[in-house]
C-alpha cells in the first residue's frame, strides 16, 4: 500500500523541552487528517498515551469508511444503504475480501467454492459430542474455527496464495459450525448443507429443518438475514477487527486470528450487546414495561447499568445500520404476522432517550445492536446465538483486514508501548525476611 500521496505539505508542530518538532500530516480519501507519529520516539524520546486508542490510528485501510458525525458507512466505496438494498451477503463478502463487486462469473465461482467447502471434516463433527450441554455458542465457534488449522494445515504455509480458498472455506464452514452447534444444543440430528440452496437459505435450513418438521424457506426471512449479515460485514478498526490484525501481525494463521476476533466480539460492550439488548428488553417487559426506571439507572453515574444497544465509540449521530435494521424490523414482523411487544418497547425507549439531555449531551444513539435481536428472534434464532450471527456477518470484514495487512508493505508486528508507574529499584528481599 503506497501512502506517499496522502502526505500534505502542512506539518504539525510539537513544542517540547524547549524544542519545536515537525511531524508529517496525512489526509485520507475522505478528508480525514492524521499526524504521522511513527518517528516521534526517535525524534523526541517520547511516546503517546491513548487509552482505548480513542485518537490513535493503527493503519491505513481501503476497506471501510465511516463518518461518525454524519452517520455514514461504506464498504470499498459503496454505501451501506445501496449494498443492503441491492446485494446478497455473498456478493458483499466477495466485495469486502476482493475489493470489487463480483461479475456473474466471479460470483458463480465464489458460490461454487462456498458450496464445495460447506462440509466439516467428519472428525471435527465429533467435537460437538464433547462440548457439555449449555456450552456458550461463541466459545464453541471460537474453538472450532481455531481447530480448522489442525484439519487444513496446507492452507497455512502460503496464506496469500491460498487466501481465496481459505476465505471461502471459513465463510462457508463457520455457517455450518453455527448451525451444527444449535442442532447439538437442541439434541436434534444434524442437517447437512444443500448444494441447491443459497448461503442464507442453507443456514436457515440447517438450523430449522428436521425430518419430522420440514423447514420451508421463506424468501422474506432469507432477505432479512442477507440484510443483517451485510450490515454487520465490516466496521473498520473496531475491537474484534483490531484483535484479528494484532494477532495476525505476529504471522499467526488466518484461522487462529479469526478465532481471536470471535473471542473479542463476544464481549457485552461489543458484539455481545445484541444478546444483552434482548435480555434487557425482556427484563423490562417482564417487570411491566417500566423502561423509564432503566433510563434513570443508565443515567446514574453510581449505577453500573448501561442502556445496552445505545452509544458508540465512533457514531455520535445515528448508526446508519440501526436505521436500516429498525425499518426491517417493521417489514419482517409485519410480513411474518408477528406482534413483538419488545419492538414497541425498544421504539419507546429510543424516543424517550433521544429527547433526554443525558443522552443528547453525550450524543448517544441506538447502535447496530439495538434492534437486530428483534429480527433474529422473529426468524427463530435463539438469544444465545445472536452474537454468533454477528460473527457470521463480520467474518468477511475480518478476513479482508487480515489479508490487507499481509499485503501491506508498511506492516509491522503490533507492539504498543506504555508508561511505567510501578515500584522502582527495589532491593531484593530473601524469603526469611519477607513479612506476611
Ligand atoms: C458494537 O467499534 C465498533 O465499530 C463496534 C461495532 C461494530 O460494528 O464493530 O459498532 C459494534 O460494538 C456496537 C456497541 C455495542 N455496545 C453496546 O451497546 C454497549 C453499551 N454501550 C456502551 O457501553 C458504550 O457506548 C460503548 C462501549 C459502545 C462506547 O463506549 P466509549 O466510546 O468508550 O464511551 P464511554 O464509555 O466513554 O461513554 C461516554 C459517556 C460516559 O458518560 P460520562 O462518564 O461522560 O458521564 O457516555 C456514557 C458513559 O457513561 N455512556 C452511556 C452509554 N454509553 C456511553 N451511558 C448509558 N448507557 C450507555 N449505553
Short mmCIF file of N, CA and C in Angstrom, two decimals, residues 216-352:
data_model
loop_
_atom_site.label_atom_id
_atom_site.label_comp_id
_atom_site.label_asym_id
_atom_site.label_seq_id
_atom_site.Cartn_x
_atom_site.Cartn_y
_atom_site.Cartn_z
N UNK A 216 -39.66 -24.82 5.58
CA UNK A 216 -39.94 -24.19 4.28
C UNK A 216 -39.24 -22.84 4.24
N UNK A 217 -38.30 -22.70 3.31
CA UNK A 217 -37.53 -21.45 3.23
C UNK A 217 -38.45 -20.31 2.82
N UNK A 218 -38.49 -19.27 3.66
CA UNK A 218 -39.36 -18.11 3.39
C UNK A 218 -38.50 -16.99 2.81
N UNK A 219 -38.75 -16.55 1.60
CA UNK A 219 -37.90 -15.52 0.97
C UNK A 219 -37.79 -14.23 1.79
N UNK A 220 -38.85 -13.94 2.56
CA UNK A 220 -38.79 -12.72 3.40
C UNK A 220 -37.71 -12.89 4.47
N UNK A 221 -37.66 -14.08 5.04
CA UNK A 221 -36.67 -14.35 6.09
C UNK A 221 -35.26 -14.38 5.49
N UNK A 222 -35.14 -14.99 4.31
CA UNK A 222 -33.83 -15.03 3.63
C UNK A 222 -33.35 -13.61 3.34
N UNK A 223 -34.28 -12.77 2.89
CA UNK A 223 -33.90 -11.37 2.57
C UNK A 223 -33.48 -10.63 3.84
N UNK A 224 -34.20 -10.85 4.91
CA UNK A 224 -33.87 -10.17 6.18
C UNK A 224 -32.50 -10.63 6.69
N UNK A 225 -32.22 -11.93 6.55
CA UNK A 225 -30.92 -12.44 7.01
C UNK A 225 -29.78 -11.90 6.16
N UNK A 226 -30.02 -11.87 4.84
CA UNK A 226 -28.99 -11.27 3.96
C UNK A 226 -28.68 -9.85 4.41
N UNK A 227 -29.74 -9.09 4.67
CA UNK A 227 -29.57 -7.67 5.05
C UNK A 227 -28.78 -7.57 6.37
N UNK A 228 -29.16 -8.38 7.34
CA UNK A 228 -28.49 -8.32 8.64
C UNK A 228 -27.01 -8.68 8.51
N UNK A 229 -26.71 -9.71 7.76
CA UNK A 229 -25.31 -10.13 7.62
C UNK A 229 -24.51 -9.05 6.88
N UNK A 230 -25.12 -8.44 5.86
CA UNK A 230 -24.43 -7.36 5.12
C UNK A 230 -24.12 -6.20 6.08
N UNK A 231 -25.11 -5.84 6.90
CA UNK A 231 -24.95 -4.67 7.78
C UNK A 231 -23.87 -4.91 8.83
N UNK A 232 -23.55 -6.18 9.09
CA UNK A 232 -22.51 -6.49 10.09
C UNK A 232 -21.17 -6.77 9.42
N UNK A 233 -21.12 -6.64 8.08
CA UNK A 233 -19.98 -7.10 7.29
C UNK A 233 -18.63 -6.58 7.71
N UNK A 234 -18.55 -5.28 7.99
CA UNK A 234 -17.27 -4.72 8.43
C UNK A 234 -17.51 -3.38 9.12
N UNK A 235 -16.55 -2.95 9.90
CA UNK A 235 -16.74 -1.66 10.58
C UNK A 235 -15.40 -1.05 10.97
N UNK A 236 -14.49 -1.00 10.04
CA UNK A 236 -13.10 -0.51 10.16
C UNK A 236 -12.43 -1.08 11.41
N UNK A 237 -11.77 -0.28 12.24
CA UNK A 237 -10.86 -0.85 13.25
C UNK A 237 -11.55 -1.06 14.60
N UNK A 238 -12.73 -1.67 14.61
CA UNK A 238 -13.41 -1.96 15.88
C UNK A 238 -12.60 -2.97 16.69
N UNK A 239 -13.04 -3.24 17.90
CA UNK A 239 -12.27 -4.07 18.83
C UNK A 239 -11.90 -5.43 18.24
N UNK A 240 -12.87 -6.14 17.68
CA UNK A 240 -12.58 -7.51 17.19
C UNK A 240 -11.72 -7.48 15.92
N UNK A 241 -11.94 -6.51 15.05
CA UNK A 241 -11.11 -6.42 13.84
C UNK A 241 -9.68 -6.05 14.21
N UNK A 242 -9.53 -5.14 15.16
CA UNK A 242 -8.18 -4.79 15.62
C UNK A 242 -7.50 -5.99 16.26
N UNK A 243 -8.30 -6.84 16.90
CA UNK A 243 -7.76 -8.08 17.50
C UNK A 243 -7.24 -9.02 16.40
N UNK A 244 -8.03 -9.17 15.35
CA UNK A 244 -7.61 -10.03 14.23
C UNK A 244 -6.32 -9.51 13.63
N UNK A 245 -6.22 -8.17 13.48
CA UNK A 245 -5.00 -7.58 12.92
C UNK A 245 -3.81 -7.76 13.87
N UNK A 246 -4.05 -7.54 15.16
CA UNK A 246 -2.92 -7.63 16.11
C UNK A 246 -2.39 -9.07 16.19
N UNK A 247 -3.32 -10.02 16.28
CA UNK A 247 -2.90 -11.43 16.35
C UNK A 247 -2.24 -11.83 15.03
N UNK A 248 -2.87 -11.42 13.91
CA UNK A 248 -2.30 -11.76 12.60
C UNK A 248 -0.96 -11.11 12.36
N UNK A 249 -0.70 -9.98 13.02
CA UNK A 249 0.56 -9.25 12.78
C UNK A 249 1.78 -10.04 13.27
N UNK A 250 1.52 -11.05 14.10
CA UNK A 250 2.64 -11.89 14.56
C UNK A 250 2.84 -13.08 13.61
N UNK A 251 2.23 -12.99 12.43
CA UNK A 251 2.30 -14.05 11.41
C UNK A 251 1.51 -15.28 11.85
N UNK A 252 0.46 -15.06 12.62
CA UNK A 252 -0.42 -16.17 13.02
C UNK A 252 -1.35 -16.48 11.85
N UNK A 253 -1.70 -17.78 11.68
CA UNK A 253 -2.54 -18.16 10.53
C UNK A 253 -3.92 -17.54 10.62
N UNK A 254 -4.62 -17.51 9.51
CA UNK A 254 -5.92 -16.84 9.42
C UNK A 254 -6.93 -17.46 10.38
N UNK A 255 -6.96 -18.77 10.48
CA UNK A 255 -7.97 -19.42 11.34
C UNK A 255 -7.80 -18.99 12.80
N UNK A 256 -6.56 -19.00 13.30
CA UNK A 256 -6.32 -18.62 14.70
C UNK A 256 -6.58 -17.13 14.90
N UNK A 257 -6.27 -16.32 13.89
CA UNK A 257 -6.53 -14.87 14.00
C UNK A 257 -8.03 -14.61 14.09
N UNK A 258 -8.80 -15.32 13.26
CA UNK A 258 -10.26 -15.15 13.28
C UNK A 258 -10.83 -15.67 14.60
N UNK A 259 -10.28 -16.75 15.10
CA UNK A 259 -10.74 -17.30 16.38
C UNK A 259 -10.57 -16.26 17.49
N UNK A 260 -9.45 -15.52 17.45
CA UNK A 260 -9.22 -14.45 18.44
C UNK A 260 -10.25 -13.33 18.26
N UNK A 261 -10.57 -13.01 17.01
CA UNK A 261 -11.57 -11.97 16.74
C UNK A 261 -12.93 -12.36 17.28
N UNK A 262 -13.28 -13.66 17.16
CA UNK A 262 -14.56 -14.15 17.68
C UNK A 262 -14.62 -13.95 19.19
N UNK A 263 -13.49 -14.22 19.85
CA UNK A 263 -13.46 -14.05 21.31
C UNK A 263 -13.64 -12.58 21.69
N UNK A 264 -13.02 -11.69 20.95
CA UNK A 264 -13.16 -10.25 21.25
C UNK A 264 -14.60 -9.80 21.02
N UNK A 265 -15.22 -10.30 19.97
CA UNK A 265 -16.59 -9.89 19.63
C UNK A 265 -17.56 -10.30 20.71
N UNK A 266 -17.26 -11.35 21.44
CA UNK A 266 -18.14 -11.94 22.45
C UNK A 266 -18.46 -10.94 23.57
N UNK A 267 -17.60 -9.98 23.79
CA UNK A 267 -17.78 -9.04 24.90
C UNK A 267 -19.10 -8.28 24.85
N UNK A 268 -19.78 -8.11 26.01
CA UNK A 268 -21.07 -7.39 26.04
C UNK A 268 -20.94 -5.91 25.67
N UNK A 269 -19.73 -5.37 25.68
CA UNK A 269 -19.56 -3.98 25.24
C UNK A 269 -19.43 -3.93 23.71
N UNK A 270 -19.26 -5.07 23.09
CA UNK A 270 -19.02 -5.15 21.64
C UNK A 270 -20.13 -6.00 21.03
N UNK A 271 -19.82 -7.07 20.37
CA UNK A 271 -20.85 -7.84 19.67
C UNK A 271 -21.83 -8.53 20.60
N UNK A 272 -21.44 -8.75 21.85
CA UNK A 272 -22.33 -9.42 22.80
C UNK A 272 -23.52 -8.54 23.18
N UNK A 273 -23.49 -7.27 22.73
CA UNK A 273 -24.56 -6.34 23.10
C UNK A 273 -25.89 -6.74 22.50
N UNK A 274 -25.90 -7.38 21.31
CA UNK A 274 -27.20 -7.70 20.70
C UNK A 274 -27.98 -8.69 21.57
N UNK A 275 -27.25 -9.62 22.19
CA UNK A 275 -27.92 -10.56 23.12
C UNK A 275 -28.35 -9.81 24.37
N UNK A 276 -27.47 -8.93 24.87
CA UNK A 276 -27.78 -8.19 26.11
C UNK A 276 -28.98 -7.25 25.92
N UNK A 277 -29.17 -6.74 24.70
CA UNK A 277 -30.31 -5.83 24.45
C UNK A 277 -31.62 -6.60 24.64
N UNK A 278 -31.72 -7.77 24.03
CA UNK A 278 -32.97 -8.55 24.13
C UNK A 278 -33.19 -8.96 25.58
N UNK A 279 -32.13 -9.35 26.27
CA UNK A 279 -32.28 -9.74 27.69
C UNK A 279 -32.74 -8.53 28.51
N UNK A 280 -32.25 -7.33 28.17
CA UNK A 280 -32.66 -6.11 28.87
C UNK A 280 -34.14 -5.82 28.58
N UNK A 281 -34.53 -5.90 27.30
CA UNK A 281 -35.92 -5.61 26.92
C UNK A 281 -36.87 -6.63 27.55
N UNK A 282 -36.45 -7.89 27.58
CA UNK A 282 -37.32 -8.94 28.18
C UNK A 282 -37.49 -8.70 29.67
N UNK A 283 -36.40 -8.25 30.32
CA UNK A 283 -36.48 -7.98 31.77
C UNK A 283 -37.43 -6.82 32.03
N UNK A 284 -37.30 -5.76 31.23
CA UNK A 284 -38.19 -4.58 31.40
C UNK A 284 -39.63 -4.99 31.13
N UNK A 285 -39.82 -5.78 30.08
CA UNK A 285 -41.19 -6.22 29.71
C UNK A 285 -41.79 -7.04 30.84
N UNK A 286 -40.98 -7.98 31.38
CA UNK A 286 -41.48 -8.86 32.46
C UNK A 286 -41.85 -8.05 33.71
N UNK A 287 -41.13 -6.93 33.89
CA UNK A 287 -41.40 -6.11 35.09
C UNK A 287 -42.55 -5.13 34.85
N UNK A 288 -43.22 -5.29 33.71
CA UNK A 288 -44.38 -4.42 33.47
C UNK A 288 -44.12 -3.28 32.51
N UNK A 289 -42.89 -3.26 31.95
CA UNK A 289 -42.64 -2.26 30.89
C UNK A 289 -42.18 -0.90 31.38
N UNK A 290 -41.77 -0.83 32.66
CA UNK A 290 -41.36 0.48 33.20
C UNK A 290 -39.94 0.82 32.73
N UNK A 291 -39.82 1.20 31.47
CA UNK A 291 -38.47 1.44 30.92
C UNK A 291 -37.85 2.73 31.47
N UNK A 292 -38.70 3.64 31.98
CA UNK A 292 -38.14 4.90 32.49
C UNK A 292 -37.21 4.64 33.68
N UNK A 293 -37.54 3.61 34.45
CA UNK A 293 -36.68 3.23 35.60
C UNK A 293 -35.28 2.87 35.09
N UNK A 294 -35.23 2.18 33.96
CA UNK A 294 -33.94 1.75 33.42
C UNK A 294 -33.19 2.89 32.76
N UNK A 295 -33.95 3.82 32.19
CA UNK A 295 -33.28 5.00 31.62
C UNK A 295 -32.64 5.81 32.74
N UNK A 296 -33.35 5.92 33.87
CA UNK A 296 -32.76 6.65 35.02
C UNK A 296 -31.54 5.90 35.56
N UNK A 297 -31.63 4.57 35.58
CA UNK A 297 -30.47 3.77 36.06
C UNK A 297 -29.27 4.02 35.14
N UNK A 298 -29.54 4.08 33.82
CA UNK A 298 -28.45 4.27 32.85
C UNK A 298 -27.80 5.64 33.05
N UNK A 299 -28.59 6.60 33.51
CA UNK A 299 -28.05 7.96 33.68
C UNK A 299 -27.31 8.12 35.00
N UNK A 300 -27.52 7.19 35.91
CA UNK A 300 -26.96 7.31 37.27
C UNK A 300 -25.49 6.88 37.26
N UNK A 301 -24.60 7.82 37.48
CA UNK A 301 -23.15 7.53 37.43
C UNK A 301 -22.76 6.45 38.44
N UNK A 302 -23.57 6.32 39.50
CA UNK A 302 -23.22 5.31 40.52
C UNK A 302 -23.83 3.94 40.22
N UNK A 303 -24.59 3.87 39.14
CA UNK A 303 -25.20 2.58 38.79
C UNK A 303 -24.48 2.02 37.57
N UNK A 304 -23.94 0.80 37.68
CA UNK A 304 -23.17 0.22 36.56
C UNK A 304 -24.04 -0.09 35.32
N UNK A 305 -25.37 -0.03 35.48
CA UNK A 305 -26.25 -0.37 34.36
C UNK A 305 -26.08 0.62 33.20
N UNK A 306 -25.95 0.10 32.00
CA UNK A 306 -25.93 0.94 30.80
C UNK A 306 -27.07 0.54 29.90
N UNK A 307 -27.59 1.51 29.16
CA UNK A 307 -28.66 1.21 28.22
C UNK A 307 -28.03 0.49 27.02
N UNK A 308 -28.03 -0.84 27.09
CA UNK A 308 -27.31 -1.61 26.06
C UNK A 308 -27.94 -1.36 24.69
N UNK A 309 -27.12 -1.31 23.69
CA UNK A 309 -27.59 -1.02 22.34
C UNK A 309 -27.57 0.47 22.04
N UNK A 310 -27.16 1.25 23.06
CA UNK A 310 -27.03 2.70 22.86
C UNK A 310 -25.56 3.11 22.98
N UNK A 311 -25.19 4.13 22.24
CA UNK A 311 -23.83 4.67 22.34
C UNK A 311 -22.89 3.97 21.38
N UNK A 312 -21.84 4.71 21.03
CA UNK A 312 -20.86 4.14 20.09
C UNK A 312 -19.59 4.96 20.16
N UNK A 313 -18.45 4.28 20.04
CA UNK A 313 -17.18 4.99 20.08
C UNK A 313 -17.05 5.99 18.93
N UNK A 314 -17.59 5.62 17.76
CA UNK A 314 -17.39 6.48 16.59
C UNK A 314 -18.67 7.25 16.24
N UNK A 315 -19.80 6.56 16.21
CA UNK A 315 -21.04 7.25 15.80
C UNK A 315 -21.50 8.22 16.89
N UNK A 316 -21.47 9.47 16.61
CA UNK A 316 -22.05 10.48 17.53
C UNK A 316 -23.29 11.06 16.86
N UNK A 317 -23.84 10.24 15.97
CA UNK A 317 -25.08 10.53 15.28
C UNK A 317 -25.72 9.16 15.12
N UNK A 318 -26.86 9.09 14.40
CA UNK A 318 -27.50 7.78 14.24
C UNK A 318 -26.56 6.79 13.54
N UNK A 319 -26.47 5.59 14.05
CA UNK A 319 -25.75 4.49 13.38
C UNK A 319 -26.60 4.15 12.14
N UNK A 320 -26.07 4.34 10.94
CA UNK A 320 -26.89 4.09 9.74
C UNK A 320 -27.43 2.67 9.70
N UNK A 321 -26.71 1.75 10.31
CA UNK A 321 -27.15 0.34 10.31
C UNK A 321 -28.41 0.19 11.19
N UNK A 322 -28.45 0.94 12.28
CA UNK A 322 -29.60 0.84 13.19
C UNK A 322 -30.86 1.34 12.49
N UNK A 323 -30.70 2.39 11.69
CA UNK A 323 -31.85 2.93 10.94
C UNK A 323 -32.43 1.86 10.01
N UNK A 324 -31.52 1.19 9.28
CA UNK A 324 -31.97 0.20 8.29
C UNK A 324 -32.61 -1.00 9.00
N UNK A 325 -31.97 -1.41 10.11
CA UNK A 325 -32.50 -2.59 10.84
C UNK A 325 -33.85 -2.27 11.47
N UNK A 326 -33.97 -1.04 11.99
CA UNK A 326 -35.26 -0.66 12.62
C UNK A 326 -36.38 -0.76 11.60
N UNK A 327 -36.11 -0.27 10.37
CA UNK A 327 -37.15 -0.34 9.33
C UNK A 327 -37.42 -1.81 8.97
N UNK A 328 -36.35 -2.59 8.88
CA UNK A 328 -36.51 -4.00 8.51
C UNK A 328 -37.32 -4.74 9.58
N UNK A 329 -37.19 -4.30 10.83
CA UNK A 329 -37.99 -4.93 11.92
C UNK A 329 -39.47 -4.85 11.57
N UNK A 330 -39.90 -3.63 11.25
CA UNK A 330 -41.33 -3.44 10.92
C UNK A 330 -41.71 -4.33 9.74
N UNK A 331 -40.89 -4.32 8.68
CA UNK A 331 -41.22 -5.08 7.46
C UNK A 331 -41.31 -6.57 7.75
N UNK A 332 -40.29 -7.10 8.45
CA UNK A 332 -40.23 -8.55 8.68
C UNK A 332 -41.36 -9.01 9.60
N UNK A 333 -41.57 -8.25 10.71
CA UNK A 333 -42.62 -8.69 11.65
C UNK A 333 -43.99 -8.61 11.01
N UNK A 334 -44.18 -7.57 10.18
CA UNK A 334 -45.49 -7.43 9.50
C UNK A 334 -45.67 -8.60 8.52
N UNK A 335 -44.62 -8.88 7.75
CA UNK A 335 -44.71 -9.94 6.73
C UNK A 335 -44.92 -11.31 7.38
N UNK A 336 -44.30 -11.48 8.56
CA UNK A 336 -44.42 -12.79 9.24
C UNK A 336 -45.60 -12.81 10.19
N UNK A 337 -46.35 -11.68 10.18
CA UNK A 337 -47.52 -11.53 11.06
C UNK A 337 -47.16 -11.82 12.52
N UNK A 338 -46.05 -11.20 12.96
CA UNK A 338 -45.60 -11.37 14.35
C UNK A 338 -45.80 -10.05 15.10
N UNK A 339 -46.42 -10.14 16.23
CA UNK A 339 -46.55 -8.97 17.11
C UNK A 339 -45.51 -9.15 18.22
N UNK A 340 -44.49 -8.34 18.26
CA UNK A 340 -43.48 -8.50 19.34
C UNK A 340 -43.49 -7.24 20.22
N UNK A 341 -43.98 -7.38 21.45
CA UNK A 341 -44.04 -6.19 22.33
C UNK A 341 -42.65 -5.58 22.57
N UNK A 342 -41.60 -6.39 22.37
CA UNK A 342 -40.24 -5.85 22.61
C UNK A 342 -39.89 -4.79 21.58
N UNK A 343 -40.46 -4.90 20.38
CA UNK A 343 -40.17 -3.88 19.35
C UNK A 343 -40.80 -2.56 19.76
N UNK A 344 -42.05 -2.63 20.21
CA UNK A 344 -42.72 -1.39 20.66
C UNK A 344 -41.96 -0.78 21.84
N UNK A 345 -41.51 -1.67 22.73
CA UNK A 345 -40.76 -1.19 23.91
C UNK A 345 -39.46 -0.51 23.47
N UNK A 346 -38.76 -1.14 22.52
CA UNK A 346 -37.48 -0.57 22.03
C UNK A 346 -37.72 0.80 21.42
N UNK A 347 -38.80 0.93 20.66
CA UNK A 347 -39.09 2.22 20.00
C UNK A 347 -39.40 3.30 21.04
N UNK A 348 -40.14 2.88 22.09
CA UNK A 348 -40.47 3.86 23.14
C UNK A 348 -39.20 4.33 23.85
N UNK A 349 -38.31 3.37 24.14
CA UNK A 349 -37.05 3.72 24.82
C UNK A 349 -36.25 4.66 23.95
N UNK A 350 -36.17 4.36 22.65
CA UNK A 350 -35.40 5.22 21.74
C UNK A 350 -35.98 6.63 21.75
N UNK A 351 -37.29 6.71 21.64
CA UNK A 351 -37.96 8.03 21.55
C UNK A 351 -37.68 8.86 22.81
N UNK A 352 -37.79 8.24 23.97
CA UNK A 352 -37.58 8.98 25.23
C UNK A 352 -36.10 9.32 25.39
#
